[in-house]
Amino acid sequence: MKKLLTPAIALLNRFSFSKKFLLLFVIIFSIVGVLVGSVVVKINSELSFVKQEQVGTKVLSELYPLIQLTQQHRGLTVNVISGDQSAESKLQEVRGKITTQMDSFQAALSKETSMEKVSDDVKGVVQEWEKTKDTTLTMSVGDSVAQHNQLISLMLQMLLDIADETNLTLDSDLVNNHMNNLLVQTLPQITEFMGKSRAVGVGVATKQTMTEDERIQLIYLMRMMDEYIITADRTYQRIFELDPSIKDSMGPYVTESITNAKEIVEIINKDILEASKITIEPNVYFEKTTMTINKIYELLSYQTDGLDKVLDEKVISLSTERFVTIGAAIFVLLILIYLVTGFYFGIKDSVRKIQHATNKIAHKDLSATLDITSKDEFGMISTSLNSMIVAVREVIQNSQQVSQEVASASQELLSITEETTQATNTITSSVEEVAMIVEQQSTHLRIMLN
């Protein structure tokens, strides 16, 4: 393990403590910054995605009335061509509303720069509308319906393009994904097939006779309506299973719209296709289909508003998450700066105390002590140095005591030596005196003998 860390140790040993801490802080700050940055980038990406979806719901809200009015224009045009002059004033009124709504839709779209495909679609829709407005009253019923169908087909395609360019079709939330599919495909297709059956059915009811071509058209339209109604019903049931709270708010709208749509299918089947004689009044049939289509558009409007609220909540949630993430990162970094700074100054203070104490020891001052209370390695060094100082102090004290004892013994030995010398001198003096006396006596004895 130590061999593995040798390069890091060698690198850090080249720096002072301040540079080491600065290097480590930069590394930690960079890691935290990258992690937080990646989270914030992800949140911003999701936020941008959801905001683009909100653009889609707003544009859809402007397009639905335009499709609805165009479908009404188709039905009223058939009425007028079929001889119902009372519908002409209402037709002119609807034309004015279409022009106004077209302007409103283009104004809403002009605020968005990221919808190039839809912008191209609008140009085609405007051209087709001018053609429809100018020529359909002079056409046959079949040609007029076909011209309207072409115009509405472009509008329905625009729904899909809006969903594609505003991320509505890419929403990963299962409930939202089902909702979006209903908004841009299933429900609009129900209204369109119902609108077509309204145009064909009004012509049949007005004549009270039906050609084979009209029968085939109505059978096809009825079956397509039935398929889309079943699909819508199943999709809503799935949504309600995934999020039961939606059922409480949207359930009544869904039930009413689906029930009315099924009734229209039943009317087409029983009162027109299977009837031995067509007796249904054109106005009655027109009003019933129009009322049902209007109910579905109310559901579309309600559902779009509901989805927009969900997206608003998601935007708020993501914005809050971003704020909390950045705030938490700043808080963590401040705590990190605080702790690292405290750690740095703690180490610096410990080093200063050790340096001060060792300098005093170097100048033969053994009164120095280290007051480091930390529980880390510096605390261990402090304890060891204090023990060393005490041990050295004891050694010196013991040496001084031995020196004193040696000096005292030397003094005693000197005193004994002096006393011995003095005694030796005394003995020497006594021996000399005895020798003198002996010599005197010898001399005296010799004299006496002579």
GROMACS .gro file of C-alpha atoms in nm:
model
  450
    1MET     CA    1   0.000   0.000   0.000
    2LYS     CA    2   0.283   0.237   0.088
    3LYS     CA    3   0.453   0.169  -0.246
    4LEU     CA    4   0.130   0.257  -0.420
    5LEU     CA    5   0.116   0.589  -0.235
    6THR     CA    6   0.483   0.672  -0.289
    7PRO     CA    7   0.422   0.906  -0.587
    8ALA     CA    8   0.150   1.095  -0.398
    9ILE     CA    9   0.372   1.122  -0.091
   10ALA     CA   10   0.662   1.243  -0.303
   11LEU     CA   11   0.442   1.502  -0.470
   12LEU     CA   12   0.292   1.636  -0.147
   13ASN     CA   13   0.627   1.643   0.027
   14ARG     CA   14   0.735   1.907  -0.223
   15PHE     CA   15   0.478   2.154  -0.087
   16SER     CA   16   0.429   2.343   0.233
   17PHE     CA   17   0.120   2.277   0.442
   18SER     CA   18  -0.061   2.578   0.293
   19LYS     CA   19   0.001   2.458  -0.062
   20LYS     CA   20  -0.096   2.102   0.028
   21PHE     CA   21  -0.427   2.220   0.167
   22LEU     CA   22  -0.484   2.447  -0.132
   23LEU     CA   23  -0.420   2.157  -0.370
   24LEU     CA   24  -0.649   1.922  -0.181
   25PHE     CA   25  -0.921   2.186  -0.159
   26VAL     CA   26  -0.902   2.256  -0.534
   27ILE     CA   27  -0.932   1.882  -0.605
   28ILE     CA   28  -1.229   1.839  -0.370
   29PHE     CA   29  -1.394   2.157  -0.498
   30SER     CA   30  -1.351   2.037  -0.856
   31ILE     CA   31  -1.505   1.697  -0.779
   32VAL     CA   32  -1.800   1.851  -0.595
   33GLY     CA   33  -1.838   2.110  -0.871
   34VAL     CA   34  -1.845   1.844  -1.143
   35LEU     CA   35  -2.098   1.631  -0.954
   36VAL     CA   36  -2.325   1.923  -0.871
   37GLY     CA   37  -2.281   2.064  -1.220
   38SER     CA   38  -2.389   1.736  -1.378
   39VAL     CA   39  -2.698   1.725  -1.154
   40VAL     CA   40  -2.785   2.087  -1.233
   41VAL     CA   41  -2.732   2.029  -1.606
   42LYS     CA   42  -2.965   1.729  -1.590
   43ILE     CA   43  -3.228   1.931  -1.401
   44ASN     CA   44  -3.195   2.218  -1.650
   45SER     CA   45  -3.237   1.972  -1.935
   46GLU     CA   46  -3.553   1.831  -1.779
   47LEU     CA   47  -3.675   2.182  -1.706
   48SER     CA   48  -3.620   2.287  -2.066
   49PHE     CA   49  -3.796   1.971  -2.182
   50VAL     CA   50  -4.103   2.040  -1.966
   51LYS     CA   51  -4.115   2.408  -2.064
   52GLN     CA   52  -4.113   2.304  -2.429
   53GLU     CA   53  -4.407   2.075  -2.350
   54GLN     CA   54  -4.589   2.374  -2.204
   55VAL     CA   55  -4.532   2.556  -2.532
   56GLY     CA   56  -4.697   2.258  -2.701
   57THR     CA   57  -5.007   2.269  -2.480
   58LYS     CA   58  -5.047   2.643  -2.539
   59VAL     CA   59  -5.020   2.605  -2.917
   60LEU     CA   60  -5.259   2.308  -2.911
   61SER     CA   61  -5.509   2.520  -2.718
   62GLU     CA   62  -5.505   2.768  -3.007
   63LEU     CA   63  -5.530   2.499  -3.275
   64TYR     CA   64  -5.823   2.300  -3.135
   65PRO     CA   65  -6.080   2.580  -3.186
   66LEU     CA   66  -5.952   2.627  -3.540
   67ILE     CA   67  -6.008   2.259  -3.622
   68GLN     CA   68  -6.348   2.267  -3.453
   69LEU     CA   69  -6.459   2.574  -3.649
   70THR     CA   70  -6.333   2.425  -3.976
   71GLN     CA   71  -6.532   2.109  -3.909
   72GLN     CA   72  -6.838   2.324  -3.843
   73HIS     CA   73  -6.767   2.512  -4.166
   74ARG     CA   74  -6.767   2.183  -4.353
   75GLY     CA   75  -7.104   2.079  -4.213
   76LEU     CA   76  -7.264   2.420  -4.269
   77THR     CA   77  -7.129   2.434  -4.626
   78VAL     CA   78  -7.294   2.099  -4.699
   79ASN     CA   79  -7.619   2.232  -4.551
   80VAL     CA   80  -7.608   2.540  -4.773
   81ILE     CA   81  -7.519   2.338  -5.085
   82SER     CA   82  -7.800   2.094  -5.001
   83GLY     CA   83  -8.050   2.383  -5.003
   84ASP     CA   84  -8.067   2.492  -4.639
   85GLN     CA   85  -8.048   2.870  -4.684
   86SER     CA   86  -8.095   2.926  -4.309
   87ALA     CA   87  -7.744   2.795  -4.255
   88GLU     CA   88  -7.585   3.062  -4.474
   89SER     CA   89  -7.572   3.334  -4.207
   90LYS     CA   90  -7.423   3.094  -3.957
   91LEU     CA   91  -7.170   2.987  -4.221
   92GLN     CA   92  -7.055   3.347  -4.262
   93GLU     CA   93  -7.027   3.382  -3.885
   94VAL     CA   94  -6.810   3.070  -3.863
   95ARG     CA   95  -6.590   3.200  -4.146
   96GLY     CA   96  -6.525   3.517  -3.949
   97LYS     CA   97  -6.438   3.314  -3.640
   98ILE     CA   98  -6.200   3.096  -3.842
   99THR     CA   99  -6.018   3.403  -3.973
  100THR     CA  100  -5.990   3.547  -3.621
  101GLN     CA  101  -5.874   3.216  -3.475
  102MET     CA  102  -5.624   3.168  -3.758
  103ASP     CA  103  -5.470   3.505  -3.670
  104SER     CA  104  -5.464   3.415  -3.301
  105PHE     CA  105  -5.296   3.082  -3.376
  106GLN     CA  106  -5.032   3.243  -3.598
  107ALA     CA  107  -4.965   3.507  -3.332
  108ALA     CA  108  -4.911   3.237  -3.068
  109LEU     CA  109  -4.686   3.043  -3.302
  110SER     CA  110  -4.480   3.348  -3.398
  111LYS     CA  111  -4.353   3.370  -3.039
  112GLU     CA  112  -4.185   3.032  -3.075
  113THR     CA  113  -3.869   2.998  -3.283
  114SER     CA  114  -3.814   2.625  -3.241
  115MET     CA  115  -4.111   2.501  -3.444
  116GLU     CA  116  -3.994   2.522  -3.804
  117LYS     CA  117  -4.196   2.224  -3.925
  118VAL     CA  118  -4.516   2.362  -3.775
  119SER     CA  119  -4.445   2.704  -3.929
  120ASP     CA  120  -4.425   2.536  -4.269
  121ASP     CA  121  -4.750   2.351  -4.194
  122VAL     CA  122  -4.924   2.681  -4.116
  123LYS     CA  123  -4.837   2.822  -4.455
  124GLY     CA  124  -5.000   2.521  -4.620
  125VAL     CA  125  -5.307   2.548  -4.396
  126VAL     CA  126  -5.352   2.919  -4.474
  127GLN     CA  127  -5.330   2.857  -4.849
  128GLU     CA  128  -5.571   2.566  -4.827
  129TRP     CA  129  -5.814   2.771  -4.617
  130GLU     CA  130  -5.821   3.052  -4.874
  131LYS     CA  131  -5.894   2.797  -5.142
  132THR     CA  132  -6.165   2.630  -4.932
  133LYS     CA  133  -6.331   2.960  -4.846
  134ASP     CA  134  -6.340   3.079  -5.205
  135THR     CA  135  -6.450   2.763  -5.389
  136THR     CA  136  -6.643   2.517  -5.175
  137LEU     CA  137  -6.986   2.682  -5.209
  138THR     CA  138  -6.966   2.638  -5.587
  139MET     CA  139  -6.871   2.271  -5.563
  140SER     CA  140  -7.080   1.959  -5.531
  141VAL     CA  141  -7.135   1.818  -5.183
  142GLY     CA  142  -6.875   1.546  -5.240
  143ASP     CA  143  -6.611   1.785  -5.371
  144SER     CA  144  -6.680   2.037  -5.095
  145VAL     CA  145  -6.643   1.769  -4.828
  146ALA     CA  146  -6.323   1.644  -4.994
  147GLN     CA  147  -6.178   1.996  -4.998
  148HIS     CA  148  -6.261   2.046  -4.631
  149ASN     CA  149  -6.117   1.703  -4.551
  150GLN     CA  150  -5.791   1.803  -4.715
  151LEU     CA  151  -5.773   2.120  -4.506
  152ILE     CA  152  -5.856   1.943  -4.180
  153SER     CA  153  -5.610   1.665  -4.262
  154LEU     CA  154  -5.334   1.928  -4.274
  155MET     CA  155  -5.448   2.061  -3.936
  156LEU     CA  156  -5.448   1.713  -3.782
  157GLN     CA  157  -5.100   1.654  -3.918
  158MET     CA  158  -5.000   1.983  -3.759
  159LEU     CA  159  -5.118   1.845  -3.423
  160LEU     CA  160  -4.869   1.560  -3.457
  161ASP     CA  161  -4.591   1.795  -3.567
  162ILE     CA  162  -4.657   2.022  -3.269
  163ALA     CA  163  -4.639   1.722  -3.037
  164ASP     CA  164  -4.312   1.611  -3.197
  165GLU     CA  165  -4.145   1.953  -3.188
  166THR     CA  166  -4.253   2.032  -2.832
  167ASN     CA  167  -4.158   1.697  -2.673
  168LEU     CA  168  -4.517   1.597  -2.598
  169THR     CA  169  -4.472   1.263  -2.772
  170LEU     CA  170  -4.144   1.204  -2.584
  171ASP     CA  171  -4.278   1.248  -2.230
  172SER     CA  172  -4.149   0.954  -2.025
  173ASP     CA  173  -4.426   0.983  -1.767
  174LEU     CA  174  -4.677   0.710  -1.853
  175VAL     CA  175  -4.986   0.910  -1.755
  176ASN     CA  176  -4.870   1.216  -1.948
  177ASN     CA  177  -4.780   1.000  -2.245
  178HIS     CA  178  -5.131   0.852  -2.256
  179MET     CA  179  -5.278   1.200  -2.213
  180ASN     CA  180  -5.071   1.338  -2.497
  181ASN     CA  181  -5.169   1.054  -2.728
  182LEU     CA  182  -5.534   1.130  -2.658
  183LEU     CA  183  -5.477   1.501  -2.719
  184VAL     CA  184  -5.300   1.480  -3.053
  185GLN     CA  185  -5.443   1.168  -3.209
  186THR     CA  186  -5.731   0.971  -3.054
  187LEU     CA  187  -5.976   1.246  -2.959
  188PRO     CA  188  -5.908   1.469  -3.264
  189GLN     CA  189  -5.961   1.167  -3.490
  190ILE     CA  190  -6.295   1.094  -3.319
  191THR     CA  191  -6.408   1.451  -3.384
  192GLU     CA  192  -6.290   1.432  -3.746
  193PHE     CA  193  -6.459   1.105  -3.827
  194MET     CA  194  -6.769   1.233  -3.653
  195GLY     CA  195  -6.745   1.561  -3.844
  196LYS     CA  196  -6.717   1.373  -4.173
  197SER     CA  197  -7.016   1.158  -4.082
  198ARG     CA  198  -7.202   1.480  -3.993
  199ALA     CA  199  -7.133   1.623  -4.339
  200VAL     CA  200  -7.232   1.303  -4.520
  201GLY     CA  201  -7.524   1.230  -4.288
  202VAL     CA  202  -7.673   1.578  -4.320
  203GLY     CA  203  -7.672   1.540  -4.700
  204VAL     CA  204  -7.837   1.199  -4.672
  205ALA     CA  205  -8.095   1.322  -4.420
  206THR     CA  206  -8.174   1.624  -4.636
  207LYS     CA  207  -8.236   1.406  -4.945
  208GLN     CA  208  -8.383   1.122  -4.736
  209THR     CA  209  -8.207   0.890  -4.975
  210MET     CA  210  -7.861   0.739  -4.974
  211THR     CA  211  -7.635   0.637  -5.257
  212GLU     CA  212  -7.415   0.330  -5.235
  213ASP     CA  213  -7.108   0.551  -5.215
  214GLU     CA  214  -7.259   0.742  -4.921
  215ARG     CA  215  -7.345   0.412  -4.749
  216ILE     CA  216  -6.987   0.291  -4.785
  217GLN     CA  217  -6.857   0.620  -4.650
  218LEU     CA  218  -7.087   0.611  -4.346
  219ILE     CA  219  -7.003   0.248  -4.270
  220TYR     CA  220  -6.631   0.327  -4.285
  221LEU     CA  221  -6.670   0.643  -4.074
  222MET     CA  222  -6.887   0.463  -3.817
  223ARG     CA  223  -6.638   0.179  -3.778
  224MET     CA  224  -6.342   0.413  -3.748
  225MET     CA  225  -6.529   0.618  -3.489
  226ASP     CA  226  -6.613   0.303  -3.296
  227GLU     CA  227  -6.248   0.189  -3.296
  228TYR     CA  228  -6.119   0.524  -3.175
  229ILE     CA  229  -6.392   0.549  -2.911
  230ILE     CA  230  -6.297   0.206  -2.776
  231THR     CA  231  -5.930   0.307  -2.780
  232ALA     CA  232  -6.007   0.631  -2.597
  233ASP     CA  233  -6.218   0.449  -2.337
  234ARG     CA  234  -5.941   0.194  -2.271
  235THR     CA  235  -5.676   0.466  -2.251
  236TYR     CA  236  -5.876   0.664  -1.998
  237GLN     CA  237  -5.934   0.355  -1.787
  238ARG     CA  238  -5.559   0.292  -1.790
  239ILE     CA  239  -5.494   0.654  -1.688
  240PHE     CA  240  -5.743   0.625  -1.403
  241GLU     CA  241  -5.568   0.308  -1.283
  242LEU     CA  242  -5.230   0.478  -1.288
  243ASP     CA  243  -5.356   0.794  -1.118
  244PRO     CA  244  -5.696   0.756  -0.946
  245SER     CA  245  -5.701   1.125  -0.854
  246ILE     CA  246  -5.752   1.213  -1.221
  247LYS     CA  247  -6.072   1.012  -1.230
  248ASP     CA  248  -6.235   1.235  -0.968
  249SER     CA  249  -6.178   1.550  -1.173
  250MET     CA  250  -6.190   1.425  -1.532
  251GLY     CA  251  -6.411   1.119  -1.499
  252PRO     CA  252  -6.747   1.297  -1.555
  253TYR     CA  253  -6.620   1.473  -1.870
  254VAL     CA  254  -6.485   1.146  -2.008
  255THR     CA  255  -6.802   0.950  -1.933
  256GLU     CA  256  -7.027   1.211  -2.093
  257SER     CA  257  -6.809   1.245  -2.405
  258ILE     CA  258  -6.767   0.871  -2.460
  259THR     CA  259  -7.138   0.806  -2.400
  260ASN     CA  260  -7.245   1.079  -2.645
  261ALA     CA  261  -6.998   0.952  -2.905
  262LYS     CA  262  -7.138   0.601  -2.877
  263GLU     CA  263  -7.488   0.741  -2.921
  264ILE     CA  264  -7.385   0.908  -3.248
  265VAL     CA  265  -7.250   0.574  -3.372
  266GLU     CA  266  -7.582   0.417  -3.277
  267ILE     CA  267  -7.780   0.690  -3.456
  268ILE     CA  268  -7.578   0.645  -3.776
  269ASN     CA  269  -7.627   0.270  -3.762
  270LYS     CA  270  -7.997   0.256  -3.674
  271ASP     CA  271  -8.146   0.578  -3.812
  272ILE     CA  272  -7.951   0.591  -4.138
  273LEU     CA  273  -7.772   0.267  -4.235
  274GLU     CA  274  -8.030   0.014  -4.113
  275ALA     CA  275  -8.339   0.233  -4.152
  276SER     CA  276  -8.584   0.118  -4.419
  277LYS     CA  277  -8.671   0.484  -4.465
  278ILE     CA  278  -8.452   0.775  -4.359
  279THR     CA  279  -8.668   1.002  -4.145
  280ILE     CA  280  -8.418   1.173  -3.919
  281GLU     CA  281  -8.428   1.551  -3.959
  282PRO     CA  282  -8.105   1.702  -4.093
  283ASN     CA  283  -8.111   1.976  -3.827
  284VAL     CA  284  -8.159   1.722  -3.550
  285TYR     CA  285  -7.875   1.505  -3.677
  286PHE     CA  286  -7.654   1.810  -3.726
  287GLU     CA  287  -7.724   1.943  -3.377
  288LYS     CA  288  -7.666   1.607  -3.207
  289THR     CA  289  -7.335   1.545  -3.381
  290THR     CA  290  -7.231   1.907  -3.326
  291MET     CA  291  -7.317   1.885  -2.957
  292THR     CA  292  -7.114   1.563  -2.921
  293ILE     CA  293  -6.818   1.709  -3.107
  294ASN     CA  294  -6.836   2.018  -2.886
  295LYS     CA  295  -6.834   1.795  -2.577
  296ILE     CA  296  -6.522   1.620  -2.699
  297TYR     CA  297  -6.357   1.957  -2.759
  298GLU     CA  298  -6.456   2.061  -2.406
  299LEU     CA  299  -6.284   1.744  -2.288
  300LEU     CA  300  -5.980   1.833  -2.498
  301SER     CA  301  -5.972   2.182  -2.349
  302TYR     CA  302  -6.014   2.053  -1.995
  303GLN     CA  303  -5.750   1.787  -2.048
  304THR     CA  304  -5.507   2.037  -2.200
  305ASP     CA  305  -5.554   2.270  -1.905
  306GLY     CA  306  -5.504   1.978  -1.667
  307LEU     CA  307  -5.186   1.873  -1.843
  308ASP     CA  308  -5.063   2.232  -1.836
  309LYS     CA  309  -5.118   2.242  -1.459
  310VAL     CA  310  -4.927   1.917  -1.418
  311LEU     CA  311  -4.643   2.062  -1.623
  312ASP     CA  312  -4.653   2.382  -1.415
  313GLU     CA  313  -4.618   2.174  -1.100
  314LYS     CA  314  -4.330   1.983  -1.257
  315VAL     CA  315  -4.158   2.309  -1.351
  316ILE     CA  316  -4.196   2.434  -0.994
  317SER     CA  317  -4.069   2.101  -0.861
  318LEU     CA  318  -3.767   2.098  -1.089
  319SER     CA  319  -3.691   2.464  -1.017
  320THR     CA  320  -3.711   2.393  -0.645
  321GLU     CA  321  -3.490   2.086  -0.688
  322ARG     CA  322  -3.235   2.294  -0.877
  323PHE     CA  323  -3.242   2.566  -0.611
  324VAL     CA  324  -3.208   2.313  -0.330
  325THR     CA  325  -2.925   2.131  -0.511
  326ILE     CA  326  -2.730   2.452  -0.570
  327GLY     CA  327  -2.805   2.573  -0.217
  328ALA     CA  328  -2.698   2.241  -0.066
  329ALA     CA  329  -2.380   2.243  -0.274
  330ILE     CA  330  -2.297   2.597  -0.161
  331PHE     CA  331  -2.372   2.502   0.200
  332VAL     CA  332  -2.152   2.191   0.178
  333LEU     CA  333  -1.872   2.391   0.020
  334LEU     CA  334  -1.896   2.659   0.289
  335ILE     CA  335  -1.884   2.391   0.560
  336LEU     CA  336  -1.594   2.228   0.376
  337ILE     CA  337  -1.408   2.561   0.353
  338TYR     CA  338  -1.478   2.625   0.722
  339LEU     CA  339  -1.355   2.281   0.830
  340VAL     CA  340  -1.050   2.279   0.601
  341THR     CA  341  -0.955   2.629   0.715
  342GLY     CA  342  -0.999   2.527   1.078
  343PHE     CA  343  -0.797   2.211   1.015
  344TYR     CA  344  -0.522   2.412   0.846
  345PHE     CA  345  -0.494   2.667   1.126
  346GLY     CA  346  -0.514   2.389   1.386
  347ILE     CA  347  -0.218   2.212   1.226
  348LYS     CA  348  -0.034   2.541   1.182
  349ASP     CA  349  -0.085   2.626   1.551
  350SER     CA  350   0.036   2.279   1.656
  351VAL     CA  351   0.345   2.310   1.437
  352ARG     CA  352   0.414   2.657   1.580
  353LYS     CA  353   0.393   2.525   1.939
  354ILE     CA  354   0.622   2.231   1.859
  355GLN     CA  355   0.869   2.462   1.684
  356HIS     CA  356   0.866   2.704   1.980
  357ALA     CA  357   0.921   2.426   2.232
  358THR     CA  358   1.203   2.261   2.037
  359ASN     CA  359   1.374   2.600   1.992
  360LYS     CA  360   1.371   2.651   2.372
  361ILE     CA  361   1.512   2.303   2.420
  362ALA     CA  362   1.782   2.378   2.163
  363HIS     CA  363   1.877   2.684   2.374
  364LYS     CA  364   1.911   2.462   2.686
  365ASP     CA  365   1.579   2.575   2.829
  366LEU     CA  366   1.413   2.259   2.961
  367SER     CA  367   1.125   2.447   3.119
  368ALA     CA  368   0.934   2.428   2.786
  369THR     CA  369   0.612   2.224   2.769
  370LEU     CA  370   0.371   2.155   2.483
  371ASP     CA  371   0.004   2.235   2.539
  372ILE     CA  372  -0.160   2.053   2.246
  373THR     CA  373  -0.494   1.898   2.343
  374SER     CA  374  -0.598   1.757   2.003
  375LYS     CA  375  -0.662   1.382   1.975
  376ASP     CA  376  -0.470   1.348   1.649
  377GLU     CA  377  -0.106   1.268   1.574
  378PHE     CA  378   0.000   1.615   1.685
  379GLY     CA  379  -0.146   1.537   2.026
  380MET     CA  380   0.060   1.216   2.031
  381ILE     CA  381   0.373   1.409   1.931
  382SER     CA  382   0.300   1.661   2.208
  383THR     CA  383   0.271   1.386   2.468
  384SER     CA  384   0.592   1.221   2.346
  385LEU     CA  385   0.787   1.549   2.345
  386ASN     CA  386   0.661   1.639   2.694
  387SER     CA  387   0.771   1.293   2.814
  388MET     CA  388   1.109   1.341   2.648
  389ILE     CA  389   1.156   1.682   2.812
  390VAL     CA  390   1.072   1.538   3.152
  391ALA     CA  391   1.311   1.246   3.095
  392VAL     CA  392   1.596   1.475   2.984
  393ARG     CA  393   1.527   1.703   3.280
  394GLU     CA  394   1.548   1.403   3.517
  395VAL     CA  395   1.871   1.283   3.353
  396ILE     CA  396   2.028   1.627   3.398
  397GLN     CA  397   1.904   1.649   3.757
  398ASN     CA  398   2.050   1.305   3.830
  399SER     CA  399   2.378   1.405   3.666
  400GLN     CA  400   2.392   1.717   3.875
  401GLN     CA  401   2.326   1.515   4.191
  402VAL     CA  402   2.602   1.264   4.101
  403SER     CA  403   2.841   1.550   4.030
  404GLN     CA  404   2.761   1.702   4.365
  405GLU     CA  405   2.817   1.370   4.537
  406VAL     CA  406   3.151   1.320   4.352
  407ALA     CA  407   3.257   1.673   4.446
  408SER     CA  408   3.167   1.608   4.810
  409ALA     CA  409   3.355   1.277   4.810
  410SER     CA  410   3.656   1.446   4.651
  411GLN     CA  411   3.648   1.711   4.920
  412GLU     CA  412   3.634   1.449   5.190
  413LEU     CA  413   3.919   1.258   5.024
  414LEU     CA  414   4.124   1.578   5.009
  415SER     CA  415   4.058   1.642   5.375
  416ILE     CA  416   4.162   1.287   5.465
  417THR     CA  417   4.473   1.322   5.251
  418GLU     CA  418   4.566   1.642   5.428
  419GLU     CA  419   4.509   1.481   5.767
  420THR     CA  420   4.717   1.180   5.659
  421THR     CA  421   4.993   1.412   5.539
  422GLN     CA  422   4.978   1.604   5.864
  423ALA     CA  423   4.994   1.277   6.062
  424THR     CA  424   5.281   1.157   5.848
  425ASN     CA  425   5.461   1.483   5.911
  426THR     CA  426   5.402   1.445   6.286
  427ILE     CA  427   5.529   1.087   6.283
  428THR     CA  428   5.828   1.195   6.079
  429SER     CA  429   5.901   1.469   6.330
  430SER     CA  430   5.864   1.224   6.617
  431VAL     CA  431   6.096   0.973   6.453
  432GLU     CA  432   6.349   1.248   6.395
  433GLU     CA  433   6.323   1.349   6.758
  434VAL     CA  434   6.362   0.983   6.869
  435ALA     CA  435   6.658   0.944   6.637
  436MET     CA  436   6.814   1.260   6.778
  437ILE     CA  437   6.757   1.140   7.130
  438VAL     CA  438   6.899   0.798   7.042
  439GLU     CA  439   7.204   0.964   6.887
  440GLN     CA  440   7.249   1.187   7.189
  441GLN     CA  441   7.230   0.888   7.419
  442SER     CA  442   7.467   0.698   7.198
  443THR     CA  443   7.711   0.982   7.211
  444HIS     CA  444   7.677   1.012   7.585
  445LEU     CA  445   7.721   0.641   7.630
  446ARG     CA  446   8.033   0.643   7.418
  447ILE     CA  447   8.170   0.921   7.628
  448MET     CA  448   8.097   0.734   7.944
  449LEU     CA  449   8.262   0.420   7.810
  450ASN     CA  450   8.567   0.605   7.711
   0.00000   0.00000   0.00000
